[in-house]
Coordinates of N, CA and C and ligand atoms in Angstrom, one line a residue:
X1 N 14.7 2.8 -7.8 CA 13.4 3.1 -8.3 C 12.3 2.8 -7.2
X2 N 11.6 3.8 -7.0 CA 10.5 3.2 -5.7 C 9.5 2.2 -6.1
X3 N 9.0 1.8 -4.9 CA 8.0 0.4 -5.7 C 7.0 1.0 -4.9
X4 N 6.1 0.4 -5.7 CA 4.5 1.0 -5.5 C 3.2 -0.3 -5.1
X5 N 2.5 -0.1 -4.5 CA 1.7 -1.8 -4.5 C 0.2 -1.3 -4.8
X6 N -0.3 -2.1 -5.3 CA -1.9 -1.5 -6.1 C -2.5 -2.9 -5.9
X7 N -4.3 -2.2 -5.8 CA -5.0 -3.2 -5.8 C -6.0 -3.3 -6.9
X8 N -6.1 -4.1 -7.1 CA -7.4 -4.2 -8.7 C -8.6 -4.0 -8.5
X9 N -9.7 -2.8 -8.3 CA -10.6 -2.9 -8.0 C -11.5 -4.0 -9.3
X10 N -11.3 -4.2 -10.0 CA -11.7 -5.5 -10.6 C -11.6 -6.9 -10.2
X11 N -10.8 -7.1 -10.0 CA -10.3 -8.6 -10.0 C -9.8 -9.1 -8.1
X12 N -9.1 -7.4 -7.5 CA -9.0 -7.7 -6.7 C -7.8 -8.4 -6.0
X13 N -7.2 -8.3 -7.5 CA -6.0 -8.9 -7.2 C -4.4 -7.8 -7.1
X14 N -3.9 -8.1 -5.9 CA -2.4 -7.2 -5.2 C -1.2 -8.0 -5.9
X15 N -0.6 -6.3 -6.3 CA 0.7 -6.5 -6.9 C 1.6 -5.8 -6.6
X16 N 2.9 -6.0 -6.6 CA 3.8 -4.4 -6.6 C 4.9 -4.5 -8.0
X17 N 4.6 -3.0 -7.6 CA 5.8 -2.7 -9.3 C 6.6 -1.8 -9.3
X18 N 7.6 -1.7 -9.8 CA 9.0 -0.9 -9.6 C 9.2 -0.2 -11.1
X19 N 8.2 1.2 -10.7 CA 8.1 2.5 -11.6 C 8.3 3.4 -11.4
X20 N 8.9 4.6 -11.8 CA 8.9 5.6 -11.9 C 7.5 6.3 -11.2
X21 N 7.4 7.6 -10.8 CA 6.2 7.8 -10.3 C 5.2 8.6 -11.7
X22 N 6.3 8.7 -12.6 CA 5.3 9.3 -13.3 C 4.6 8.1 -14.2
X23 N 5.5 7.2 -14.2 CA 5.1 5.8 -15.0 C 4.1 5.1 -13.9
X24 N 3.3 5.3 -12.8 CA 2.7 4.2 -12.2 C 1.4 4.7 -12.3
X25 N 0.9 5.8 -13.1 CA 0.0 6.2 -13.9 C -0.4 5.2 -14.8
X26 N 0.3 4.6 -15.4 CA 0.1 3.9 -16.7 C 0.2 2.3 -16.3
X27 N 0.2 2.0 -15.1 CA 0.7 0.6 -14.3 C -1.4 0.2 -14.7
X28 N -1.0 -1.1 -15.2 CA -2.8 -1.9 -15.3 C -2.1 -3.2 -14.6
X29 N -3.5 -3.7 -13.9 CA -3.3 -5.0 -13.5 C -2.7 -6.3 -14.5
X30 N -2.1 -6.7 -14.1 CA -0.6 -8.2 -14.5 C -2.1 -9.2 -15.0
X31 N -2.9 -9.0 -14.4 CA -4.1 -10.2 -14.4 C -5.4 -10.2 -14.6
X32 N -5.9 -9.1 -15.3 CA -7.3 -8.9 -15.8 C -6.8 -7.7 -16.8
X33 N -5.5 -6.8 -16.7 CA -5.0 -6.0 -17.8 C -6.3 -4.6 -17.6
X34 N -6.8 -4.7 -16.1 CA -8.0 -3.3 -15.6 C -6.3 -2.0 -15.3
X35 N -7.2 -0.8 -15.5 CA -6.2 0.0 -15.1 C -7.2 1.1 -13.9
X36 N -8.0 0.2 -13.3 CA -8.9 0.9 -12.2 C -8.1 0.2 -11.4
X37 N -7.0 0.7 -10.9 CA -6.2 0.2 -9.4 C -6.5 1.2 -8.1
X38 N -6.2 0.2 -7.2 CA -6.0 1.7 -6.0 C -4.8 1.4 -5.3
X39 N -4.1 2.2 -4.8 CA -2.9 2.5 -4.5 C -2.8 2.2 -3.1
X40 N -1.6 1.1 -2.7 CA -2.2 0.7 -1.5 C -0.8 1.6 -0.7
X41 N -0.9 2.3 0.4 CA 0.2 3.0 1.3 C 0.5 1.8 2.3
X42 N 1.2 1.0 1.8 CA 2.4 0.4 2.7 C 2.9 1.0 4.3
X43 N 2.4 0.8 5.2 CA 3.1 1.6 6.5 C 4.7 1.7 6.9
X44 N 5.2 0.9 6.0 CA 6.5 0.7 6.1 C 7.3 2.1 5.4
X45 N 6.4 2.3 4.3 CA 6.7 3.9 3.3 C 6.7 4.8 4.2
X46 N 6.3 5.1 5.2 CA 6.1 6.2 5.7 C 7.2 6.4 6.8
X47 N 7.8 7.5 7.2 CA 8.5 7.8 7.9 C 8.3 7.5 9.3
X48 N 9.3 6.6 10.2 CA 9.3 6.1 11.1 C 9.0 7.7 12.4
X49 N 7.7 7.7 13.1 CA 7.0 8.8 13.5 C 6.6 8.3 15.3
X50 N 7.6 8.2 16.0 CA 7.0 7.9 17.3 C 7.5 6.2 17.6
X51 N 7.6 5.8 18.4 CA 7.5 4.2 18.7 C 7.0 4.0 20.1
X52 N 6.5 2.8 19.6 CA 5.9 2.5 21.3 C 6.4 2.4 22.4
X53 N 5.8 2.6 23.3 CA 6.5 3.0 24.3 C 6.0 2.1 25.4
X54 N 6.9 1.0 26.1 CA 6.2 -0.1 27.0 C 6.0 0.3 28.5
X55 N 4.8 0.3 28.1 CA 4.4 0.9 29.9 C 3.3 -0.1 30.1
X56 N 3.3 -0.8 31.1 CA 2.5 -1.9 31.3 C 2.4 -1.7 32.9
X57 N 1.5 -1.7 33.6 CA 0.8 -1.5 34.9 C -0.6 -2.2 35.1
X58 N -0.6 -2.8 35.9 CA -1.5 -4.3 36.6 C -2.6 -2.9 37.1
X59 N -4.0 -3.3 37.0 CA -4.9 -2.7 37.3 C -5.3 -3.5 39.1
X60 N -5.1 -2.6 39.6 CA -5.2 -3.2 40.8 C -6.4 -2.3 41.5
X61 N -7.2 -2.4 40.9 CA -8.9 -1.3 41.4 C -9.7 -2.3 41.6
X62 N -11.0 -1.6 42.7 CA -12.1 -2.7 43.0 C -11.6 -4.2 43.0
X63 N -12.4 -4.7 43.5 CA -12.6 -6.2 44.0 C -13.3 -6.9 43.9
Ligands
ZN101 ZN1 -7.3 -7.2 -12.1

Protein backbone atom coordinates (compact mmCIF):
# COMPACT_ATOMS: atom_id res chain seq x y z
CA UNK A 1 0.00 0.00 0.00
CA UNK A 2 1.62 3.38 -0.78
CA UNK A 3 2.08 5.77 2.09
CA UNK A 4 1.22 9.30 1.72
CA UNK A 5 2.53 12.21 4.21
CA UNK A 6 0.20 15.31 4.72
CA UNK A 7 0.36 18.42 6.53
CA UNK A 8 -2.51 20.10 8.56
CA UNK A 9 -2.96 23.32 7.44
CA UNK A 10 -4.72 23.83 10.79
CA UNK A 11 -2.84 22.63 13.46
CA UNK A 12 0.19 22.07 11.34
CA UNK A 13 0.77 19.11 12.40
CA UNK A 14 2.83 16.04 9.90
CA UNK A 15 1.75 12.66 9.52
CA UNK A 16 1.99 9.69 7.22
CA UNK A 17 -0.62 7.15 6.30
CA UNK A 18 -0.78 3.90 4.45
CA UNK A 19 -3.99 4.36 2.03
CA UNK A 20 -5.15 3.44 -0.82
CA UNK A 21 -5.05 6.50 -3.18
CA UNK A 22 -8.49 6.61 -3.60
CA UNK A 23 -8.95 6.42 0.34
CA UNK A 24 -6.33 9.41 1.04
CA UNK A 25 -9.20 11.66 0.04
CA UNK A 26 -10.96 10.87 3.06
CA UNK A 27 -7.47 10.84 5.36
CA UNK A 28 -8.26 14.04 8.27
CA UNK A 29 -5.71 14.92 10.69
CA UNK A 30 -4.90 12.08 13.76
CA UNK A 31 -4.93 15.57 15.89
CA UNK A 32 -7.34 18.35 15.38
CA UNK A 33 -9.69 15.61 13.19
CA UNK A 34 -9.24 19.00 10.08
CA UNK A 35 -9.54 17.42 6.75
CA UNK A 36 -7.80 20.72 5.07
CA UNK A 37 -4.38 18.76 4.65
CA UNK A 38 -1.72 19.38 2.09
CA UNK A 39 0.06 16.75 0.58
CA UNK A 40 3.51 16.70 1.22
CA UNK A 41 5.79 15.08 -2.12
CA UNK A 42 8.52 13.23 -0.31
CA UNK A 43 11.75 13.50 -2.72
CA UNK A 44 12.40 10.03 -2.03
CA UNK A 45 8.79 9.22 -4.13
CA UNK A 46 10.02 10.35 -7.08
CA UNK A 47 12.07 8.54 -9.54
CA UNK A 48 15.72 8.53 -8.98
CA UNK A 49 16.48 11.33 -12.18
CA UNK A 50 20.28 12.27 -12.57
CA UNK A 51 22.91 12.06 -9.67
CA UNK A 52 25.50 14.22 -8.77
CA UNK A 53 28.21 14.39 -10.26
CA UNK A 54 31.65 15.28 -8.27
CA UNK A 55 33.55 17.79 -10.08
CA UNK A 56 35.39 19.91 -7.69
CA UNK A 57 38.17 22.46 -9.18
CA UNK A 58 40.17 25.05 -6.93
CA UNK A 59 39.45 28.56 -8.37
CA UNK A 60 42.79 29.64 -9.03
CA UNK A 61 41.88 33.38 -10.76
CA UNK A 62 43.06 36.92 -9.72
CA UNK A 63 45.09 37.56 -6.67
ZN1 LIG B 1 -4.58 19.15 12.52
Amino acid sequence: MPQYEFECRRCAHRFTVLVSWAEKESVRCPKCGSSDLKQIWSPFSAPGRGSEAGGCRPTAEGG
